JSON list of C-alpha atoms and ligand atoms in Angstrom, two decimals:
[
{"chain": "G", "resi": 1, "resn": "MET", "atom": "CA", "xyz": [16.36, -26.01, 6.80]},
{"chain": "G", "resi": 2, "resn": "LYS", "atom": "CA", "xyz": [18.85, -23.00, 6.47]},
{"chain": "G", "resi": 3, "resn": "LEU", "atom": "CA", "xyz": [20.84, -22.55, 9.61]},
{"chain": "G", "resi": 4, "resn": "GLY", "atom": "CA", "xyz": [22.50, -19.23, 10.36]},
{"chain": "G", "resi": 5, "resn": "ALA", "atom": "CA", "xyz": [23.51, -16.86, 13.12]},
{"chain": "G", "resi": 6, "resn": "HIS", "atom": "CA", "xyz": [23.52, -13.27, 14.30]},
{"chain": "G", "resi": 7, "resn": "THR", "atom": "CA", "xyz": [26.87, -11.79, 13.60]},
{"chain": "G", "resi": 8, "resn": "ASN", "atom": "CA", "xyz": [28.81, -8.61, 13.52]},
{"chain": "G", "resi": 9, "resn": "PRO", "atom": "CA", "xyz": [27.46, -6.52, 10.52]},
{"chain": "G", "resi": 10, "resn": "LYS", "atom": "CA", "xyz": [30.76, -5.57, 9.22]},
{"chain": "G", "resi": 11, "resn": "HIS", "atom": "CA", "xyz": [31.50, -8.71, 6.96]},
{"chain": "G", "resi": 12, "resn": "PRO", "atom": "CA", "xyz": [28.46, -10.83, 7.01]},
{"chain": "G", "resi": 13, "resn": "LEU", "atom": "CA", "xyz": [29.77, -13.04, 4.22]},
{"chain": "G", "resi": 14, "resn": "GLU", "atom": "CA", "xyz": [32.95, -13.80, 5.92]},
{"chain": "G", "resi": 15, "resn": "GLU", "atom": "CA", "xyz": [30.96, -14.41, 9.35]},
{"chain": "G", "resi": 16, "resn": "ALA", "atom": "CA", "xyz": [28.70, -17.02, 7.21]},
{"chain": "G", "resi": 17, "resn": "GLU", "atom": "CA", "xyz": [31.91, -18.60, 6.11]},
{"chain": "G", "resi": 18, "resn": "ALA", "atom": "CA", "xyz": [33.54, -18.90, 9.43]},
{"chain": "G", "resi": 19, "resn": "ARG", "atom": "CA", "xyz": [30.33, -20.56, 10.82]},
{"chain": "G", "resi": 20, "resn": "GLY", "atom": "CA", "xyz": [29.61, -22.75, 7.64]},
{"chain": "G", "resi": 21, "resn": "VAL", "atom": "CA", "xyz": [26.10, -21.33, 7.62]},
{"chain": "G", "resi": 22, "resn": "GLU", "atom": "CA", "xyz": [23.67, -20.40, 4.67]},
{"chain": "G", "resi": 23, "resn": "ALA", "atom": "CA", "xyz": [21.82, -17.35, 6.71]},
{"chain": "G", "resi": 24, "resn": "VAL", "atom": "CA", "xyz": [23.10, -14.41, 8.41]},
{"chain": "G", "resi": 25, "resn": "GLN", "atom": "CA", "xyz": [21.14, -11.80, 10.74]},
{"chain": "G", "resi": 26, "resn": "VAL", "atom": "CA", "xyz": [22.83, -8.40, 11.38]},
{"chain": "G", "resi": 27, "resn": "PHE", "atom": "CA", "xyz": [21.85, -4.95, 12.71]},
{"chain": "G", "resi": 28, "resn": "LEU", "atom": "CA", "xyz": [22.07, -2.19, 9.91]},
{"chain": "G", "resi": 29, "resn": "SER", "atom": "CA", "xyz": [22.49, 0.54, 12.48]},
{"chain": "G", "resi": 30, "resn": "ASN", "atom": "CA", "xyz": [23.33, 0.83, 16.19]},
{"chain": "G", "resi": 31, "resn": "PRO", "atom": "CA", "xyz": [20.53, -1.01, 17.84]},
{"chain": "G", "resi": 32, "resn": "GLN", "atom": "CA", "xyz": [20.58, 1.66, 20.72]},
{"chain": "G", "resi": 33, "resn": "GLN", "atom": "CA", "xyz": [20.07, 4.54, 18.51]},
{"chain": "G", "resi": 34, "resn": "TRP", "atom": "CA", "xyz": [17.41, 6.15, 16.33]},
{"chain": "G", "resi": 35, "resn": "LYS", "atom": "CA", "xyz": [19.68, 6.74, 13.17]},
{"chain": "G", "resi": 36, "resn": "ALA", "atom": "CA", "xyz": [18.59, 5.48, 10.06]},
{"chain": "G", "resi": 37, "resn": "PRO", "atom": "CA", "xyz": [21.06, 2.90, 8.55]},
{"chain": "G", "resi": 38, "resn": "LEU", "atom": "CA", "xyz": [23.56, 4.24, 6.16]},
{"chain": "G", "resi": 39, "resn": "PRO", "atom": "CA", "xyz": [23.75, 2.92, 2.55]},
{"chain": "G", "resi": 40, "resn": "ARG", "atom": "CA", "xyz": [26.22, -0.18, 2.50]},
{"chain": "G", "resi": 41, "resn": "ALA", "atom": "CA", "xyz": [29.04, -0.20, 0.02]},
{"chain": "G", "resi": 42, "resn": "ASP", "atom": "CA", "xyz": [28.71, -4.03, -0.21]},
{"chain": "G", "resi": 43, "resn": "ALA", "atom": "CA", "xyz": [24.92, -4.04, -0.94]},
{"chain": "G", "resi": 44, "resn": "ASP", "atom": "CA", "xyz": [25.23, -5.45, -4.33]},
{"chain": "G", "resi": 45, "resn": "GLU", "atom": "CA", "xyz": [27.67, -8.15, -3.10]},
{"chain": "G", "resi": 46, "resn": "LEU", "atom": "CA", "xyz": [25.32, -9.23, -0.38]},
{"chain": "G", "resi": 47, "resn": "LYS", "atom": "CA", "xyz": [22.39, -9.37, -2.77]},
{"chain": "G", "resi": 48, "resn": "ALA", "atom": "CA", "xyz": [24.05, -11.68, -5.09]},
{"chain": "G", "resi": 49, "resn": "SER", "atom": "CA", "xyz": [25.76, -13.85, -2.47]},
{"chain": "G", "resi": 50, "resn": "GLY", "atom": "CA", "xyz": [23.09, -16.47, -2.11]},
{"chain": "G", "resi": 51, "resn": "ILE", "atom": "CA", "xyz": [23.54, -16.10, 1.71]},
{"chain": "G", "resi": 52, "resn": "ASP", "atom": "CA", "xyz": [20.09, -15.57, 3.23]},
{"chain": "G", "resi": 53, "resn": "LEU", "atom": "CA", "xyz": [20.26, -12.16, 5.14]},
{"chain": "G", "resi": 54, "resn": "TYR", "atom": "CA", "xyz": [18.03, -11.13, 7.89]},
{"chain": "G", "resi": 55, "resn": "VAL", "atom": "CA", "xyz": [18.04, -7.57, 9.60]},
{"chain": "G", "resi": 56, "resn": "HIS", "atom": "CA", "xyz": [17.13, -7.05, 13.35]},
{"chain": "G", "resi": 57, "resn": "ALA", "atom": "CA", "xyz": [15.39, -3.69, 13.96]},
{"chain": "G", "resi": 58, "resn": "SER", "atom": "CA", "xyz": [16.67, -1.39, 16.60]},
{"chain": "G", "resi": 59, "resn": "TYR", "atom": "CA", "xyz": [15.93, -2.36, 20.38]},
{"chain": "G", "resi": 60, "resn": "LEU", "atom": "CA", "xyz": [14.57, 1.17, 20.97]},
{"chain": "G", "resi": 61, "resn": "MET", "atom": "CA", "xyz": [11.78, 0.73, 18.66]},
{"chain": "G", "resi": 62, "resn": "ASN", "atom": "CA", "xyz": [8.45, 0.33, 19.96]},
{"chain": "G", "resi": 63, "resn": "LEU", "atom": "CA", "xyz": [5.49, 0.70, 17.39]},
{"chain": "G", "resi": 64, "resn": "ALA", "atom": "CA", "xyz": [3.03, -0.21, 20.48]},
{"chain": "G", "resi": 65, "resn": "SER", "atom": "CA", "xyz": [4.10, 2.80, 22.53]},
{"chain": "G", "resi": 66, "resn": "PRO", "atom": "CA", "xyz": [1.44, 5.16, 23.98]},
{"chain": "G", "resi": 67, "resn": "ASN", "atom": "CA", "xyz": [4.17, 7.97, 23.66]},
{"chain": "G", "resi": 68, "resn": "ASN", "atom": "CA", "xyz": [4.11, 9.83, 20.47]},
{"chain": "G", "resi": 69, "resn": "ARG", "atom": "CA", "xyz": [7.91, 10.48, 20.86]},
{"chain": "G", "resi": 70, "resn": "VAL", "atom": "CA", "xyz": [8.70, 6.99, 20.87]},
{"chain": "G", "resi": 71, "resn": "ARG", "atom": "CA", "xyz": [5.92, 5.45, 18.53]},
{"chain": "G", "resi": 72, "resn": "ILE", "atom": "CA", "xyz": [6.56, 7.89, 15.48]},
{"chain": "G", "resi": 73, "resn": "PRO", "atom": "CA", "xyz": [10.37, 7.68, 15.54]},
{"chain": "G", "resi": 74, "resn": "SER", "atom": "CA", "xyz": [9.90, 3.92, 15.74]},
{"chain": "G", "resi": 75, "resn": "ARG", "atom": "CA", "xyz": [7.71, 3.99, 12.50]},
{"chain": "G", "resi": 76, "resn": "LYS", "atom": "CA", "xyz": [10.00, 6.22, 10.82]},
{"chain": "G", "resi": 77, "resn": "THR", "atom": "CA", "xyz": [13.26, 4.03, 11.85]},
{"chain": "G", "resi": 78, "resn": "LEU", "atom": "CA", "xyz": [11.43, 0.97, 10.73]},
{"chain": "G", "resi": 79, "resn": "ALA", "atom": "CA", "xyz": [10.57, 2.35, 7.43]},
{"chain": "G", "resi": 80, "resn": "HIS", "atom": "CA", "xyz": [14.34, 3.33, 6.90]},
{"chain": "G", "resi": 81, "resn": "THR", "atom": "CA", "xyz": [15.52, -0.06, 8.11]},
{"chain": "G", "resi": 82, "resn": "VAL", "atom": "CA", "xyz": [13.05, -1.85, 5.58]},
{"chain": "G", "resi": 83, "resn": "GLU", "atom": "CA", "xyz": [14.55, 0.36, 2.80]},
{"chain": "G", "resi": 84, "resn": "ALA", "atom": "CA", "xyz": [18.10, -0.65, 4.02]},
{"chain": "G", "resi": 85, "resn": "ALA", "atom": "CA", "xyz": [17.13, -4.24, 4.17]},
{"chain": "G", "resi": 86, "resn": "ALA", "atom": "CA", "xyz": [15.59, -4.15, 0.63]},
{"chain": "G", "resi": 87, "resn": "ALA", "atom": "CA", "xyz": [19.01, -2.83, -0.77]},
{"chain": "G", "resi": 88, "resn": "ILE", "atom": "CA", "xyz": [20.87, -5.65, 0.50]},
{"chain": "G", "resi": 89, "resn": "GLY", "atom": "CA", "xyz": [18.09, -8.19, -0.54]},
{"chain": "G", "resi": 90, "resn": "ALA", "atom": "CA", "xyz": [17.08, -9.14, 2.99]},
{"chain": "G", "resi": 91, "resn": "LYS", "atom": "CA", "xyz": [14.56, -11.99, 3.58]},
{"chain": "G", "resi": 92, "resn": "GLY", "atom": "CA", "xyz": [13.12, -10.27, 6.53]},
{"chain": "G", "resi": 93, "resn": "VAL", "atom": "CA", "xyz": [13.33, -7.38, 9.25]},
{"chain": "G", "resi": 94, "resn": "ILE", "atom": "CA", "xyz": [12.82, -8.68, 12.79]},
{"chain": "G", "resi": 95, "resn": "VAL", "atom": "CA", "xyz": [10.83, -6.38, 15.03]},
{"chain": "G", "resi": 96, "resn": "HIS", "atom": "CA", "xyz": [9.97, -7.08, 18.63]},
{"chain": "G", "resi": 97, "resn": "GLY", "atom": "CA", "xyz": [6.18, -6.81, 19.67]},
{"chain": "G", "resi": 98, "resn": "GLY", "atom": "CA", "xyz": [6.94, -3.84, 21.90]},
{"chain": "G", "resi": 99, "resn": "SER", "atom": "CA", "xyz": [4.72, -2.65, 24.87]},
{"chain": "G", "resi": 100, "resn": "VAL", "atom": "CA", "xyz": [1.74, -0.49, 25.60]},
{"chain": "G", "resi": 101, "resn": "GLY", "atom": "CA", "xyz": [1.44, 1.87, 28.56]},
{"chain": "G", "resi": 102, "resn": "ALA", "atom": "CA", "xyz": [1.47, 0.22, 32.08]},
{"chain": "G", "resi": 103, "resn": "ASP", "atom": "CA", "xyz": [-2.46, 1.10, 32.37]},
{"chain": "G", "resi": 104, "resn": "GLU", "atom": "CA", "xyz": [-3.34, -0.15, 28.88]},
{"chain": "G", "resi": 105, "resn": "ASP", "atom": "CA", "xyz": [-4.64, -3.19, 27.47]},
{"chain": "G", "resi": 106, "resn": "VAL", "atom": "CA", "xyz": [-2.38, -4.77, 25.00]},
{"chain": "G", "resi": 107, "resn": "GLU", "atom": "CA", "xyz": [-5.28, -4.71, 22.40]},
{"chain": "G", "resi": 108, "resn": "VAL", "atom": "CA", "xyz": [-4.50, -1.03, 21.43]},
{"chain": "G", "resi": 109, "resn": "GLY", "atom": "CA", "xyz": [-1.09, -2.26, 20.80]},
{"chain": "G", "resi": 110, "resn": "TYR", "atom": "CA", "xyz": [-2.32, -4.43, 17.94]},
{"chain": "G", "resi": 111, "resn": "GLU", "atom": "CA", "xyz": [-4.13, -1.11, 16.34]},
{"chain": "G", "resi": 112, "resn": "ARG", "atom": "CA", "xyz": [-0.87, 0.79, 16.80]},
{"chain": "G", "resi": 113, "resn": "TRP", "atom": "CA", "xyz": [1.03, -2.00, 14.87]},
{"chain": "G", "resi": 114, "resn": "ARG", "atom": "CA", "xyz": [-1.57, -1.64, 12.02]},
{"chain": "G", "resi": 115, "resn": "LYS", "atom": "CA", "xyz": [-1.09, 2.17, 11.91]},
{"chain": "G", "resi": 116, "resn": "ALA", "atom": "CA", "xyz": [2.71, 1.68, 11.63]},
{"chain": "G", "resi": 117, "resn": "LEU", "atom": "CA", "xyz": [2.33, -0.79, 8.78]},
{"chain": "G", "resi": 118, "resn": "GLU", "atom": "CA", "xyz": [0.06, 1.50, 7.02]},
{"chain": "G", "resi": 119, "resn": "SER", "atom": "CA", "xyz": [2.79, 4.36, 7.03]},
{"chain": "G", "resi": 120, "resn": "PHE", "atom": "CA", "xyz": [5.03, 2.71, 4.52]},
{"chain": "G", "resi": 121, "resn": "GLU", "atom": "CA", "xyz": [5.61, 0.04, 1.86]},
{"chain": "G", "resi": 122, "resn": "LEU", "atom": "CA", "xyz": [6.70, -3.37, 3.31]},
{"chain": "G", "resi": 123, "resn": "THR", "atom": "CA", "xyz": [9.21, -4.12, 0.50]},
{"chain": "G", "resi": 124, "resn": "VAL", "atom": "CA", "xyz": [10.89, -6.82, 2.91]},
{"chain": "G", "resi": 125, "resn": "PRO", "atom": "CA", "xyz": [8.59, -8.81, 5.14]},
{"chain": "G", "resi": 126, "resn": "ILE", "atom": "CA", "xyz": [8.27, -7.62, 8.81]},
{"chain": "G", "resi": 127, "resn": "LEU", "atom": "CA", "xyz": [8.81, -10.66, 11.14]},
{"chain": "G", "resi": 128, "resn": "VAL", "atom": "CA", "xyz": [7.02, -10.00, 14.29]},
{"chain": "G", "resi": 129, "resn": "GLU", "atom": "CA", "xyz": [9.22, -11.61, 17.35]},
{"chain": "G", "resi": 130, "resn": "ASN", "atom": "CA", "xyz": [7.57, -12.84, 20.46]},
{"chain": "G", "resi": 131, "resn": "THR", "atom": "CA", "xyz": [9.20, -11.54, 23.60]},
{"chain": "G", "resi": 132, "resn": "ALA", "atom": "CA", "xyz": [9.89, -12.69, 27.28]},
{"chain": "G", "resi": 133, "resn": "GLY", "atom": "CA", "xyz": [8.67, -9.66, 28.92]},
{"chain": "G", "resi": 134, "resn": "ARG", "atom": "CA", "xyz": [5.82, -9.38, 31.24]},
{"chain": "G", "resi": 135, "resn": "GLY", "atom": "CA", "xyz": [2.68, -7.10, 32.14]},
{"chain": "G", "resi": 136, "resn": "ASN", "atom": "CA", "xyz": [2.16, -4.75, 28.99]},
{"chain": "G", "resi": 137, "resn": "SER", "atom": "CA", "xyz": [4.31, -6.39, 26.40]},
{"chain": "G", "resi": 138, "resn": "VAL", "atom": "CA", "xyz": [2.17, -7.05, 23.23]},
{"chain": "G", "resi": 139, "resn": "MET", "atom": "CA", "xyz": [3.98, -10.20, 22.11]},
{"chain": "G", "resi": 140, "resn": "GLN", "atom": "CA", "xyz": [4.98, -11.88, 25.54]},
{"chain": "G", "resi": 141, "resn": "ASP", "atom": "CA", "xyz": [1.97, -14.34, 25.01]},
{"chain": "G", "resi": 142, "resn": "ILE", "atom": "CA", "xyz": [2.08, -16.40, 21.70]},
{"chain": "G", "resi": 143, "resn": "SER", "atom": "CA", "xyz": [-1.62, -16.63, 21.44]},
{"chain": "G", "resi": 144, "resn": "HIS", "atom": "CA", "xyz": [-1.64, -12.78, 20.90]},
{"chain": "G", "resi": 145, "resn": "TYR", "atom": "CA", "xyz": [-0.50, -13.74, 17.20]},
{"chain": "G", "resi": 146, "resn": "GLY", "atom": "CA", "xyz": [-3.96, -14.38, 16.38]},
{"chain": "G", "resi": 147, "resn": "PRO", "atom": "CA", "xyz": [-5.56, -11.05, 17.43]},
{"chain": "G", "resi": 148, "resn": "LEU", "atom": "CA", "xyz": [-2.41, -9.15, 15.97]},
{"chain": "G", "resi": 149, "resn": "TRP", "atom": "CA", "xyz": [-2.92, -10.87, 12.88]},
{"chain": "G", "resi": 150, "resn": "ASP", "atom": "CA", "xyz": [-6.49, -9.78, 12.79]},
{"chain": "G", "resi": 151, "resn": "GLU", "atom": "CA", "xyz": [-5.19, -6.26, 12.56]},
{"chain": "G", "resi": 152, "resn": "ILE", "atom": "CA", "xyz": [-1.90, -6.70, 10.40]},
{"chain": "G", "resi": 153, "resn": "GLY", "atom": "CA", "xyz": [-2.33, -10.12, 8.74]},
{"chain": "G", "resi": 154, "resn": "GLU", "atom": "CA", "xyz": [-3.18, -8.36, 5.26]},
{"chain": "G", "resi": 155, "resn": "PHE", "atom": "CA", "xyz": [0.40, -6.77, 5.40]},
{"chain": "G", "resi": 156, "resn": "ASN", "atom": "CA", "xyz": [3.63, -8.51, 4.43]},
{"chain": "G", "resi": 157, "resn": "VAL", "atom": "CA", "xyz": [4.17, -9.92, 7.64]},
{"chain": "G", "resi": 158, "resn": "GLY", "atom": "CA", "xyz": [5.52, -13.23, 9.27]},
{"chain": "G", "resi": 159, "resn": "VAL", "atom": "CA", "xyz": [6.31, -14.66, 12.70]},
{"chain": "G", "resi": 160, "resn": "CYS", "atom": "CA", "xyz": [9.75, -14.93, 14.18]},
{"chain": "G", "resi": 161, "resn": "LEU", "atom": "CA", "xyz": [9.61, -17.41, 17.15]},
{"chain": "G", "resi": 162, "resn": "ASP", "atom": "CA", "xyz": [12.21, -17.10, 19.56]},
{"chain": "G", "resi": 163, "resn": "THR", "atom": "CA", "xyz": [12.76, -20.27, 21.56]},
{"chain": "G", "resi": 164, "resn": "CYS", "atom": "CA", "xyz": [14.34, -18.54, 24.79]},
{"chain": "G", "resi": 165, "resn": "HIS", "atom": "CA", "xyz": [11.51, -16.02, 24.77]},
{"chain": "G", "resi": 166, "resn": "THR", "atom": "CA", "xyz": [8.83, -18.71, 24.42]},
{"chain": "G", "resi": 167, "resn": "TRP", "atom": "CA", "xyz": [10.25, -20.67, 27.35]},
{"chain": "G", "resi": 168, "resn": "ALA", "atom": "CA", "xyz": [10.95, -17.55, 29.51]},
{"chain": "G", "resi": 169, "resn": "ALA", "atom": "CA", "xyz": [7.20, -16.41, 28.89]},
{"chain": "G", "resi": 170, "resn": "GLY", "atom": "CA", "xyz": [6.16, -19.70, 30.20]},
{"chain": "G", "resi": 171, "resn": "ALA", "atom": "CA", "xyz": [4.48, -21.14, 27.01]},
{"chain": "G", "resi": 172, "resn": "ASP", "atom": "CA", "xyz": [4.08, -24.80, 26.40]},
{"chain": "G", "resi": 173, "resn": "MET", "atom": "CA", "xyz": [7.16, -25.54, 24.02]},
{"chain": "G", "resi": 174, "resn": "SER", "atom": "CA", "xyz": [5.23, -28.74, 22.78]},
{"chain": "G", "resi": 175, "resn": "THR", "atom": "CA", "xyz": [2.17, -27.04, 21.42]},
{"chain": "G", "resi": 176, "resn": "ALA", "atom": "CA", "xyz": [3.84, -23.63, 20.50]},
{"chain": "G", "resi": 177, "resn": "VAL", "atom": "CA", "xyz": [4.28, -24.03, 16.78]},
{"chain": "G", "resi": 178, "resn": "ASP", "atom": "CA", "xyz": [0.99, -25.65, 16.27]},
{"chain": "G", "resi": 179, "resn": "LEU", "atom": "CA", "xyz": [-0.88, -22.85, 18.30]},
{"chain": "G", "resi": 180, "resn": "ILE", "atom": "CA", "xyz": [0.78, -20.12, 16.04]},
{"chain": "G", "resi": 181, "resn": "THR", "atom": "CA", "xyz": [0.44, -21.92, 12.81]},
{"chain": "G", "resi": 182, "resn": "GLY", "atom": "CA", "xyz": [-3.29, -22.43, 13.66]},
{"chain": "G", "resi": 183, "resn": "MET", "atom": "CA", "xyz": [-3.46, -18.65, 13.99]},
{"chain": "G", "resi": 184, "resn": "VAL", "atom": "CA", "xyz": [-1.41, -17.42, 10.98]},
{"chain": "G", "resi": 185, "resn": "GLY", "atom": "CA", "xyz": [-0.25, -20.28, 8.89]},
{"chain": "G", "resi": 186, "resn": "GLY", "atom": "CA", "xyz": [3.27, -20.92, 10.00]},
{"chain": "G", "resi": 187, "resn": "ILE", "atom": "CA", "xyz": [6.52, -19.73, 11.20]},
{"chain": "G", "resi": 188, "resn": "ALA", "atom": "CA", "xyz": [8.69, -17.69, 9.00]},
{"chain": "G", "resi": 189, "resn": "LEU", "atom": "CA", "xyz": [12.00, -17.83, 11.15]},
{"chain": "G", "resi": 190, "resn": "VAL", "atom": "CA", "xyz": [13.22, -19.35, 14.53]},
{"chain": "G", "resi": 191, "resn": "HIS", "atom": "CA", "xyz": [15.55, -17.66, 16.68]},
{"chain": "G", "resi": 192, "resn": "CYS", "atom": "CA", "xyz": [17.13, -20.62, 18.22]},
{"chain": "G", "resi": 193, "resn": "ASN", "atom": "CA", "xyz": [18.45, -19.87, 21.79]},
{"chain": "G", "resi": 194, "resn": "ASP", "atom": "CA", "xyz": [18.78, -21.84, 24.96]},
{"chain": "G", "resi": 195, "resn": "SER", "atom": "CA", "xyz": [17.80, -19.81, 28.11]},
{"chain": "G", "resi": 196, "resn": "LYS", "atom": "CA", "xyz": [19.87, -19.07, 31.29]},
{"chain": "G", "resi": 197, "resn": "ASP", "atom": "CA", "xyz": [16.58, -18.86, 33.35]},
{"chain": "G", "resi": 198, "resn": "MET", "atom": "CA", "xyz": [13.83, -21.07, 34.36]},
{"chain": "G", "resi": 199, "resn": "ALA", "atom": "CA", "xyz": [10.73, -21.62, 32.39]},
{"chain": "G", "resi": 200, "resn": "GLY", "atom": "CA", "xyz": [8.27, -18.54, 33.04]},
{"chain": "G", "resi": 201, "resn": "SER", "atom": "CA", "xyz": [10.94, -16.40, 34.64]},
{"chain": "G", "resi": 202, "resn": "SER", "atom": "CA", "xyz": [10.20, -13.66, 32.07]},
{"chain": "G", "resi": 203, "resn": "ARG", "atom": "CA", "xyz": [13.88, -12.95, 31.85]},
{"chain": "G", "resi": 204, "resn": "ASP", "atom": "CA", "xyz": [15.59, -12.59, 28.41]},
{"chain": "G", "resi": 205, "resn": "ARG", "atom": "CA", "xyz": [19.08, -14.07, 28.85]},
{"chain": "G", "resi": 206, "resn": "HIS", "atom": "CA", "xyz": [20.28, -16.29, 25.92]},
{"chain": "G", "resi": 207, "resn": "GLU", "atom": "CA", "xyz": [22.38, -19.31, 26.41]},
{"chain": "G", "resi": 208, "resn": "ASN", "atom": "CA", "xyz": [24.42, -21.63, 24.17]},
{"chain": "G", "resi": 209, "resn": "LEU", "atom": "CA", "xyz": [22.46, -24.69, 23.09]},
{"chain": "G", "resi": 210, "resn": "GLY", "atom": "CA", "xyz": [22.38, -27.60, 25.74]},
{"chain": "G", "resi": 211, "resn": "GLN", "atom": "CA", "xyz": [24.02, -25.15, 28.33]},
{"chain": "G", "resi": 212, "resn": "GLY", "atom": "CA", "xyz": [20.83, -23.74, 29.61]},
{"chain": "G", "resi": 213, "resn": "GLU", "atom": "CA", "xyz": [17.58, -24.78, 31.20]},
{"chain": "G", "resi": 214, "resn": "ILE", "atom": "CA", "xyz": [15.48, -25.61, 28.11]},
{"chain": "G", "resi": 215, "resn": "PRO", "atom": "CA", "xyz": [15.38, -29.58, 27.88]},
{"chain": "G", "resi": 216, "resn": "ALA", "atom": "CA", "xyz": [17.18, -30.48, 24.65]},
{"chain": "G", "resi": 217, "resn": "ASP", "atom": "CA", "xyz": [14.00, -32.49, 23.31]},
{"chain": "G", "resi": 218, "resn": "GLU", "atom": "CA", "xyz": [11.75, -29.43, 23.83]},
{"chain": "G", "resi": 219, "resn": "LEU", "atom": "CA", "xyz": [14.13, -27.12, 21.99]},
{"chain": "G", "resi": 220, "resn": "ILE", "atom": "CA", "xyz": [14.55, -29.53, 19.16]},
{"chain": "G", "resi": 221, "resn": "GLY", "atom": "CA", "xyz": [10.91, -30.18, 19.11]},
{"chain": "G", "resi": 222, "resn": "VAL", "atom": "CA", "xyz": [10.15, -26.42, 18.39]},
{"chain": "G", "resi": 223, "resn": "VAL", "atom": "CA", "xyz": [12.99, -26.18, 15.79]},
{"chain": "G", "resi": 224, "resn": "LYS", "atom": "CA", "xyz": [11.64, -29.20, 13.95]},
{"chain": "G", "resi": 225, "resn": "ALA", "atom": "CA", "xyz": [7.97, -28.46, 14.09]},
{"chain": "G", "resi": 226, "resn": "ALA", "atom": "CA", "xyz": [8.72, -24.74, 12.92]},
{"chain": "G", "resi": 227, "resn": "ASP", "atom": "CA", "xyz": [10.50, -26.18, 9.93]},
{"chain": "G", "resi": 228, "resn": "ALA", "atom": "CA", "xyz": [11.69, -22.81, 9.07]},
{"chain": "G", "resi": 229, "resn": "PRO", "atom": "CA", "xyz": [15.19, -20.92, 8.69]},
{"chain": "G", "resi": 230, "resn": "LEU", "atom": "CA", "xyz": [17.06, -20.65, 11.90]},
{"chain": "G", "resi": 231, "resn": "ILE", "atom": "CA", "xyz": [19.16, -17.98, 13.31]},
{"chain": "G", "resi": 232, "resn": "LEU", "atom": "CA", "xyz": [21.40, -18.50, 16.47]},
{"chain": "G", "resi": 233, "resn": "GLU", "atom": "CA", "xyz": [21.56, -15.53, 18.82]},
{"chain": "G", "resi": 234, "resn": "THR", "atom": "CA", "xyz": [23.67, -17.31, 21.38]},
{"chain": "G", "resi": 235, "resn": "PRO", "atom": "CA", "xyz": [26.60, -15.82, 23.16]},
{"chain": "G", "resi": 236, "resn": "GLY", "atom": "CA", "xyz": [30.31, -15.96, 21.82]},
{"chain": "G", "resi": 237, "resn": "ASP", "atom": "CA", "xyz": [32.12, -15.78, 18.57]},
{"chain": "G", "resi": 238, "resn": "ALA", "atom": "CA", "xyz": [32.28, -18.04, 15.55]},
{"chain": "G", "resi": 239, "resn": "GLU", "atom": "CA", "xyz": [33.71, -21.01, 17.55]},
{"chain": "G", "resi": 240, "resn": "SER", "atom": "CA", "xyz": [30.91, -21.18, 20.07]},
{"chain": "G", "resi": 241, "resn": "HIS", "atom": "CA", "xyz": [28.46, -20.83, 17.19]},
{"chain": "G", "resi": 242, "resn": "ARG", "atom": "CA", "xyz": [30.03, -23.71, 15.56]},
{"chain": "G", "resi": 243, "resn": "GLU", "atom": "CA", "xyz": [29.64, -25.86, 18.70]},
{"chain": "G", "resi": 244, "resn": "ASP", "atom": "CA", "xyz": [25.91, -24.93, 18.77]},
{"chain": "G", "resi": 245, "resn": "LEU", "atom": "CA", "xyz": [25.43, -25.68, 15.14]},
{"chain": "G", "resi": 246, "resn": "ALA", "atom": "CA", "xyz": [27.20, -29.00, 15.79]},
{"chain": "G", "resi": 247, "resn": "TRP", "atom": "CA", "xyz": [24.81, -29.81, 18.75]},
{"chain": "G", "resi": 248, "resn": "LEU", "atom": "CA", "xyz": [21.79, -28.88, 16.57]},
{"chain": "G", "resi": 249, "resn": "ARG", "atom": "CA", "xyz": [22.98, -30.87, 13.51]},
{"chain": "G", "resi": 250, "resn": "GLU", "atom": "CA", "xyz": [23.60, -33.96, 15.86]},
{"chain": "G", "resi": 251, "resn": "ARG", "atom": "CA", "xyz": [19.85, -33.80, 16.75]},
{"chain": "G", "resi": 252, "resn": "LEU", "atom": "CA", "xyz": [18.08, -32.76, 13.78]},
{"chain": "W", "resi": 1, "resn": "ZN", "atom": "ZN1", "xyz": [15.42, -13.29, 19.21]}
]
């Protein structure tokens, strides 16, 4: 199982070395802006490095939005992000499920996802991440992977399961991986985070491993069952990530 962390994007290989990990996740552009990623001078070096790179898409992106002025830029930004991710040899681009309008059924979100993925070539797998959110968010409920995959399963897609979001959404941690595997065949990536908040809180506040509300055995249970590469998105710098990794390795 490859372990990794979300890090500053400037020098991903140094960040990997500082943590002793084999995988790194980065943003390739400002996650709060629509701008397309700039070409990286170190693209070839990253590609040849042997470190597994994952790219997290912009937070503004909402492929399921009812609003054209959000949905269309989201598609275009994702297409640019996938291109930039391919240039560094990334293993996946992580995208949140997004949300439909307050008065809409989430099912329209699945169709909007399909239209988005029809609009460009997925040269890098898109990993759809579950979210902690409530009400109208498309992937707050992990059982939605089934109907979403009915629309997009034919494309180059996979599941990114976030342990904090799964917990915050109130899902049963002991059956989450089996449920998703039954619907889509497996988990491509785990975002391994503890949660500052209680189960079912719908709050998205990551915590360092063993410091939050998720019981250790439930967190480890998900990681083991998923049997997939793992990325920490926990607070702090390389030192706190090394502590999280030590906590993990002790229990795996
Ligand atoms: Zn995540």
